[in-house]
Amino acid sequence: MMYRSWKPVCAAVALIFGISSPVMAIEWQMLPEKSTLTFEGTQTGSAFSGSFGKFDADIVFDPAAPENANISVVVETASFSSGSSDRDSQAVGPEWFAAEAFPEAQFTATSVEKHGDGWLAKGKLRIKEAELPVELPFTLTVNGGSAVAEGEVKLDRTKWSVGSGDWSDGSFVGTEVTVHFHVEATSRLAVGQ
């Protein structure tokens, strides 16, 4: 009887101190119909813009415990669209995204930390054969079980060999590209982070 009477006490202690208990985190399900991934660049000195129509994100993030964050975004490179059929066909070709050989680009966060009024995701962006560090600032608005994340980052496309050969010097297509994202998601509880 004495042995069994201690079991609830031990369980309570384990719960209080987190001993052998799973870590709870918030897993977010992206809503593709409400989310966008867009970009801006220049061609012959004139601005152009476009989007990637197909991308998805696996997001585990609790603002109260950012150290447990796990974020991965996968983009289908063939979904590049800029309103110009010539530019779009070149963009998925071997000198640019090489979509046939490299159908996906991926950003994987290694850490998320508070950054002013928002957040900063540090991670690696893989495009084609290059995987390089990127810091991605974003804002996050949470309303109950819904969230909206928005941010932008400027990238030098040549670091990932996007636009190689004659395209690499920026004289025709600028080397700097600004990427914007708007992600809306709904939450569910995840276990075991």
Coordinates of C-alpha atoms in Angstrom, one line a residue:
M1 CA 0.0 0.0 0.0
M2 CA 2.8 2.4 0.8
Y3 CA 4.5 1.7 -2.6
R4 CA 1.3 2.3 -4.5
S5 CA 0.5 5.5 -2.6
W6 CA 3.8 7.0 -3.8
K7 CA 3.1 6.5 -7.5
P8 CA 0.7 9.5 -7.9
V9 CA 3.2 11.7 -6.0
C10 CA 6.1 10.6 -8.3
A11 CA 3.9 11.2 -11.4
A12 CA 3.1 14.7 -10.2
V13 CA 6.8 15.5 -9.6
A14 CA 7.7 14.2 -13.1
L15 CA 5.0 16.4 -14.6
I16 CA 6.0 19.5 -12.8
F17 CA 9.7 19.1 -13.6
G18 CA 9.3 17.8 -17.1
I19 CA 10.9 14.4 -16.3
S20 CA 10.2 11.8 -19.0
S21 CA 7.3 13.9 -20.4
P22 CA 6.9 14.8 -24.1
V23 CA 7.5 18.4 -25.1
M24 CA 4.4 20.1 -26.5
A25 CA 4.7 22.4 -29.5
I26 CA 2.4 24.2 -31.9
E27 CA 2.3 22.7 -35.4
W28 CA 0.9 24.9 -38.1
Q29 CA -0.9 23.8 -41.2
M30 CA -0.3 26.2 -44.1
L31 CA -3.3 27.2 -46.1
P32 CA -2.1 27.2 -49.7
E33 CA -5.1 29.1 -51.1
K34 CA -4.3 32.1 -48.7
S35 CA -0.5 32.0 -48.9
T36 CA 1.8 33.6 -51.5
L37 CA 5.5 33.5 -52.4
T38 CA 6.4 36.4 -54.7
F39 CA 9.6 38.1 -56.0
E40 CA 10.8 41.2 -57.6
G41 CA 13.8 41.7 -59.9
T42 CA 15.0 43.8 -62.8
Q43 CA 15.6 43.2 -66.5
T44 CA 17.3 45.7 -68.7
G45 CA 16.8 48.2 -65.8
S46 CA 13.1 47.8 -65.6
A47 CA 11.4 46.1 -62.6
F48 CA 9.4 42.9 -63.0
S49 CA 7.6 40.7 -60.5
G50 CA 6.2 37.2 -60.3
S51 CA 5.5 34.3 -58.0
F52 CA 6.0 30.6 -57.3
G53 CA 2.5 29.1 -57.6
K54 CA 3.4 25.9 -55.7
F55 CA 5.1 25.7 -52.3
D56 CA 4.4 24.2 -49.0
A57 CA 5.7 24.7 -45.4
D58 CA 6.1 22.4 -42.4
I59 CA 6.0 24.7 -39.4
V60 CA 6.4 23.9 -35.7
F61 CA 6.6 27.1 -33.8
D62 CA 5.5 28.4 -30.4
P63 CA 6.3 32.1 -29.7
A64 CA 6.7 31.1 -26.0
A65 CA 9.4 28.5 -26.9
P66 CA 11.2 29.6 -30.1
E67 CA 14.1 27.3 -29.3
N68 CA 11.8 24.3 -30.2
A69 CA 11.0 25.7 -33.7
N70 CA 11.2 23.4 -36.7
I71 CA 10.5 25.1 -40.1
S72 CA 11.0 23.9 -43.6
V73 CA 9.7 25.4 -46.8
V74 CA 9.7 23.6 -50.1
V75 CA 9.2 25.4 -53.4
E76 CA 8.5 23.8 -56.8
T77 CA 10.9 25.6 -59.1
A78 CA 8.8 24.8 -62.2
S79 CA 5.9 26.9 -60.8
F80 CA 7.9 30.1 -61.6
S81 CA 5.6 32.7 -63.2
S82 CA 6.4 36.3 -64.1
G83 CA 3.9 37.2 -66.8
S84 CA 6.3 36.7 -69.7
S85 CA 6.3 33.4 -71.5
D86 CA 9.9 33.9 -72.8
R87 CA 11.2 34.7 -69.3
D88 CA 9.3 31.9 -67.7
S89 CA 10.6 29.3 -70.1
Q90 CA 14.1 30.5 -69.6
A91 CA 13.8 30.6 -65.8
V92 CA 13.1 26.8 -65.5
G93 CA 15.9 26.0 -68.0
P94 CA 19.4 24.7 -67.2
E95 CA 21.1 28.2 -66.8
W96 CA 18.5 29.3 -64.3
F97 CA 16.6 27.0 -61.9
A98 CA 17.2 23.8 -63.9
A99 CA 13.7 22.6 -62.8
E100 CA 14.0 19.3 -64.5
A101 CA 17.2 18.3 -62.7
F102 CA 16.3 20.3 -59.5
P103 CA 12.5 20.3 -59.1
E104 CA 12.6 21.7 -55.6
A105 CA 14.3 24.5 -53.7
Q106 CA 14.2 24.3 -49.9
F107 CA 14.7 26.6 -46.9
T108 CA 15.3 24.9 -43.6
A109 CA 15.5 27.0 -40.4
T110 CA 18.1 26.0 -37.8
S111 CA 17.0 28.6 -35.3
V112 CA 14.3 31.2 -34.6
E113 CA 14.9 34.1 -32.3
K114 CA 13.2 37.4 -31.3
H115 CA 14.2 40.3 -33.6
G116 CA 12.9 43.7 -32.7
D117 CA 9.1 43.6 -33.0
G118 CA 9.3 40.4 -35.0
W119 CA 11.3 37.3 -35.5
L120 CA 14.4 36.1 -37.3
A121 CA 14.7 32.6 -38.8
K122 CA 18.3 31.6 -39.4
G123 CA 18.8 28.6 -41.7
K124 CA 20.0 27.4 -45.1
L125 CA 18.5 27.8 -48.5
R126 CA 19.2 25.1 -51.1
I127 CA 18.8 25.9 -54.8
K128 CA 20.2 23.5 -57.3
E129 CA 23.5 22.2 -55.9
A130 CA 24.2 25.1 -53.5
E131 CA 23.1 25.3 -49.9
L132 CA 23.9 28.6 -48.2
P133 CA 23.0 30.4 -45.0
V134 CA 20.1 32.9 -45.1
E135 CA 18.6 35.0 -42.4
L136 CA 14.9 35.6 -42.8
P137 CA 13.1 38.3 -40.8
F138 CA 9.4 38.0 -40.4
T139 CA 6.4 39.2 -38.5
L140 CA 3.9 36.9 -36.9
T141 CA 0.3 37.6 -35.9
V142 CA -1.5 34.9 -33.9
N143 CA -5.3 35.0 -33.4
G144 CA -6.5 32.0 -31.5
G145 CA -5.9 29.0 -33.8
S146 CA -4.9 31.1 -36.8
A147 CA -1.7 32.8 -37.7
V148 CA -0.3 35.1 -40.4
A149 CA 3.5 35.3 -41.1
E150 CA 5.0 37.8 -43.5
G151 CA 8.5 38.7 -44.4
E152 CA 11.0 39.5 -47.2
V153 CA 14.6 38.9 -47.9
K154 CA 17.0 40.2 -50.5
L155 CA 19.1 37.5 -52.3
D156 CA 22.0 37.5 -54.7
R157 CA 20.8 34.9 -57.2
T158 CA 24.4 34.3 -58.5
K159 CA 25.4 32.7 -55.2
W160 CA 23.1 29.8 -56.1
S161 CA 24.1 29.8 -59.8
V162 CA 20.6 31.0 -60.8
G163 CA 21.4 32.7 -64.1
S164 CA 24.8 31.3 -64.9
G165 CA 27.0 31.8 -67.9
D166 CA 26.2 35.0 -69.8
W167 CA 23.5 35.8 -67.3
S168 CA 25.7 36.0 -64.3
D169 CA 27.1 39.5 -64.6
G170 CA 23.8 41.3 -64.1
S171 CA 24.1 43.5 -67.2
F172 CA 20.8 42.1 -68.6
V173 CA 19.0 40.6 -65.5
G174 CA 19.9 42.2 -62.1
T175 CA 21.6 39.9 -59.6
E176 CA 19.5 41.1 -56.6
V177 CA 16.1 39.6 -56.1
T178 CA 13.7 40.5 -53.3
V179 CA 11.5 37.6 -52.1
H180 CA 8.3 38.2 -50.2
F181 CA 6.1 35.7 -48.5
H182 CA 2.7 35.7 -46.9
V183 CA 1.7 32.5 -45.1
E184 CA -1.6 31.9 -43.4
A185 CA -2.0 28.8 -41.2
T186 CA -4.1 27.0 -38.7
S187 CA -2.7 25.3 -35.6
R188 CA -2.8 21.9 -34.0
L189 CA -0.9 20.6 -31.0
A190 CA 2.2 18.5 -31.7
V191 CA 4.1 16.2 -29.4
G192 CA 7.7 15.2 -29.1
Q193 CA 9.7 18.2 -30.3

